[in-house]
Amino acid sequence: MPEPTSENGADVFDVVIVGAGPAGLTAGIYCSRGRLKTAVLERNMAGGQIALTDLVENYPGFPEGISGFDLATKMKDQAVKFGAEMREIESVSELRTDPDGCHVIVTDREEIRTRAVILAPGVEGRRSGIPGEAEFIGRGVSWCATCDGALYRGRTVAVIGGGDSAVEEGMFLTKFADKVYIVHRRDQLRAAPIAQERAFANAKVEFVWDSVPKRIDGEEMVEALEVENVKTGEGRALPVNGVFIYIGQIPNTTWLKDTVALDDSGYIVTDGLLRTQLPGVFACGDARANPLKQIAMAIGEGALAAVQAGRYLDELGSPALGAKDAAGEGAAAAGTQR
Ligand code: NDP
């Protein structure tokens, strides 16, 4: 693995990638394989949202499906194999640009100087804000069926939402729970047809249509989810031991709001070549304002962001810091090899 160059005693990278989901890890593979000095920062463990996913069925090359954790591990191993430096459990709080044009990534451990940045911070589950949600986190309220589902063997749970996450994770929960309510605010699901078909055919799943969650109740642990029918106004308490919330996602971009252009929902705005408005700063993956939140999309964007970062470094003209053969080669290597 190439060592970061020392510049006046400080380490300097060619590219620092923020986020180790599929987009960030793919960018890591391409950058390191392009002989750019590359670090990948991740506030949790590598993998992002897919590491929380039981089974990925729509990623090409795995006709039987592959566990999200296994897929994430393979991507991480591939990036590390080519020389990317993985720094997990390291949280980024600031991006700034020094007068010399070098970017500085501020983390909870250090400040890292880098000539280019690829932002791939991903998304996280939206909170409902209903009473009881915050109080029962870890005591029955969860955003991760893969992590917590096994705790509900023989029990009853509710899933809130009607998208792919709610329906797929609800199906996963039927492996453990005796009964899974899926509470959706409309009478039609947003989830993909194949996921809907499976859920409708599963005897353990009961849909609670046209209903919104109002309150999570219990003593020590969750005991009930109160819902209200939006058409009739009728209230109902579902007797559940767990509540899994899948009502959409929010981008992990709060820390960028003063530096990088974001859209009204907080997603990172780029041009078609994934360039933000800051020279040398690129963005890819679910946190980018794009029309499709899928692994296939994220890895495509990760590859493009890496190639663009390589081209940017080439155009800067000076040799890539410390990478003896990187000048002029970064984009070529990242862009032409398969
Ligand atoms: P989505 O935004 O797709 O769905 C969120 C669901 O929550 C919707 O059904 C929405 O209702 C409902 N909802 C939103 N806000 C509230 C609220 N305040 N109260 C109650 N219900 C609410 O989010 P997902 O996390 O499911 O998916 C995010 C993206 O990731 C999507 O693009 C999805 O396709 C993708 N994905 C793909 C997977 C796959 O391909 N296997 C797996 C998982 C996710 P309404 O429908 O009325 O708007």
Tab-separated table of N, CA and C and ligand atoms in Angstrom, residues 58 160-166 168 184-186 190 213 246-249 293-294, ligand 1:
chain	number	residue	atom	x	y	z
A	58	ASN	N	-30.804	-7.961	-6.882
A	58	ASN	CA	-30.785	-7.293	-8.184
A	58	ASN	C	-29.420	-6.741	-8.548
A	160	ILE	N	-43.198	0.072	9.388
A	160	ILE	CA	-43.877	1.273	8.901
A	160	ILE	C	-43.273	1.666	7.560
A	161	GLY	N	-44.143	1.843	6.555
A	161	GLY	CA	-43.678	2.255	5.234
A	161	GLY	C	-44.225	1.333	4.160
A	162	GLY	N	-44.130	1.796	2.915
A	162	GLY	CA	-44.656	1.000	1.808
A	162	GLY	C	-43.704	0.905	0.631
A	163	GLY	N	-42.426	1.275	0.861
A	163	GLY	CA	-41.428	1.218	-0.205
A	163	GLY	C	-40.706	-0.127	-0.223
A	164	ASP	N	-39.658	-0.195	-1.046
A	164	ASP	CA	-38.887	-1.442	-1.140
A	164	ASP	C	-38.308	-1.851	0.213
A	165	SER	N	-37.791	-0.887	0.942
A	165	SER	CA	-37.180	-1.236	2.228
A	165	SER	C	-38.203	-1.857	3.158
A	166	ALA	N	-39.363	-1.216	3.305
A	166	ALA	CA	-40.382	-1.719	4.228
A	166	ALA	C	-40.825	-3.126	3.844
A	168	GLU	N	-39.376	-5.389	1.723
A	168	GLU	CA	-38.319	-6.413	1.745
A	168	GLU	C	-37.894	-6.747	3.166
A	184	HIS	N	-49.022	1.126	6.218
A	184	HIS	CA	-48.727	2.035	5.107
A	184	HIS	C	-49.797	3.119	5.019
A	185	ARG	N	-49.358	4.320	4.701
A	185	ARG	CA	-50.290	5.461	4.745
A	185	ARG	C	-51.233	5.523	3.555
A	186	ARG	N	-50.986	4.712	2.536
A	186	ARG	CA	-51.893	4.661	1.384
A	186	ARG	C	-52.435	3.245	1.237
A	190	ARG	N	-45.462	1.310	-2.742
A	190	ARG	CA	-44.482	1.892	-3.646
A	190	ARG	C	-43.445	0.838	-4.069
A	213	PRO	N	-48.606	5.980	11.679
A	213	PRO	CA	-48.268	5.716	13.085
A	213	PRO	C	-48.476	6.973	13.917
A	246	TYR	N	-39.291	2.264	8.155
A	246	TYR	CA	-38.715	2.380	6.800
A	246	TYR	C	-39.531	3.378	5.989
A	247	ILE	N	-39.453	4.631	6.392
A	247	ILE	CA	-40.283	5.649	5.731
A	247	ILE	C	-39.430	6.573	4.860
A	248	GLY	N	-38.406	6.033	4.274
A	248	GLY	CA	-37.570	6.830	3.387
A	248	GLY	C	-36.232	7.131	4.032
A	249	GLN	N	-35.454	7.865	3.307
A	249	GLN	CA	-34.074	8.070	3.724
A	249	GLN	C	-33.704	9.541	3.638
A	293	LYS	N	-31.938	5.186	-6.597
A	293	LYS	CA	-31.150	4.758	-5.439
A	293	LYS	C	-31.015	3.241	-5.497
A	294	GLN	N	-29.995	2.797	-6.168
A	294	GLN	CA	-29.748	1.377	-6.366
A	294	GLN	C	-28.245	1.134	-6.300
B	1	NDP	P1	-39.008	5.127	-0.219
B	1	NDP	O1	-38.881	6.601	-0.208
B	1	NDP	O2	-38.997	4.405	-1.493
B	1	NDP	O3	-40.355	4.712	0.523
B	1	NDP	C1	-40.716	5.287	1.739
B	1	NDP	C2	-42.095	4.792	2.127
B	1	NDP	O4	-42.434	5.376	3.392
B	1	NDP	C3	-43.187	5.174	1.142
B	1	NDP	O5	-44.076	4.108	0.987
B	1	NDP	C4	-43.850	6.369	1.818
B	1	NDP	O6	-45.222	6.437	1.538
B	1	NDP	C5	-43.666	6.068	3.277
B	1	NDP	N1	-43.549	7.260	4.102
B	1	NDP	C6	-42.780	8.351	3.867
B	1	NDP	N2	-42.911	9.236	4.869
B	1	NDP	C7	-43.802	8.697	5.725
B	1	NDP	C8	-44.339	9.135	6.957
B	1	NDP	N3	-43.990	10.309	7.507
B	1	NDP	N4	-45.223	8.342	7.578
B	1	NDP	C9	-45.571	7.152	7.047
B	1	NDP	N5	-45.083	6.680	5.896
B	1	NDP	C10	-44.203	7.457	5.250
B	1	NDP	O7	-37.856	4.612	0.784
B	1	NDP	P2	-37.126	3.189	0.874
B	1	NDP	O8	-36.233	3.293	2.043
B	1	NDP	O9	-38.090	2.079	0.821
B	1	NDP	O10	-36.247	3.120	-0.453
B	1	NDP	C11	-35.324	4.168	-0.750
B	1	NDP	C12	-34.737	3.914	-2.124
B	1	NDP	O11	-33.930	2.753	-2.097
B	1	NDP	C13	-35.823	3.692	-3.183
B	1	NDP	O12	-35.400	4.260	-4.373
B	1	NDP	C14	-35.871	2.189	-3.298
B	1	NDP	O13	-36.332	1.754	-4.564
B	1	NDP	C15	-34.423	1.799	-3.043
B	1	NDP	N6	-34.335	0.459	-2.505
B	1	NDP	C16	-34.178	-0.563	-3.397
B	1	NDP	C17	-34.125	-1.859	-2.966
B	1	NDP	C18	-33.989	-2.926	-3.989
B	1	NDP	O14	-33.883	-2.613	-5.178
B	1	NDP	N7	-33.982	-4.194	-3.627
B	1	NDP	C19	-34.218	-2.205	-1.538
B	1	NDP	C20	-34.427	-1.061	-0.692
B	1	NDP	C21	-34.478	0.208	-1.178
B	1	NDP	P3	-45.765	6.836	0.074
B	1	NDP	O15	-45.576	5.618	-0.773
B	1	NDP	O16	-47.186	7.188	0.327
B	1	NDP	O17	-44.943	8.000	-0.363
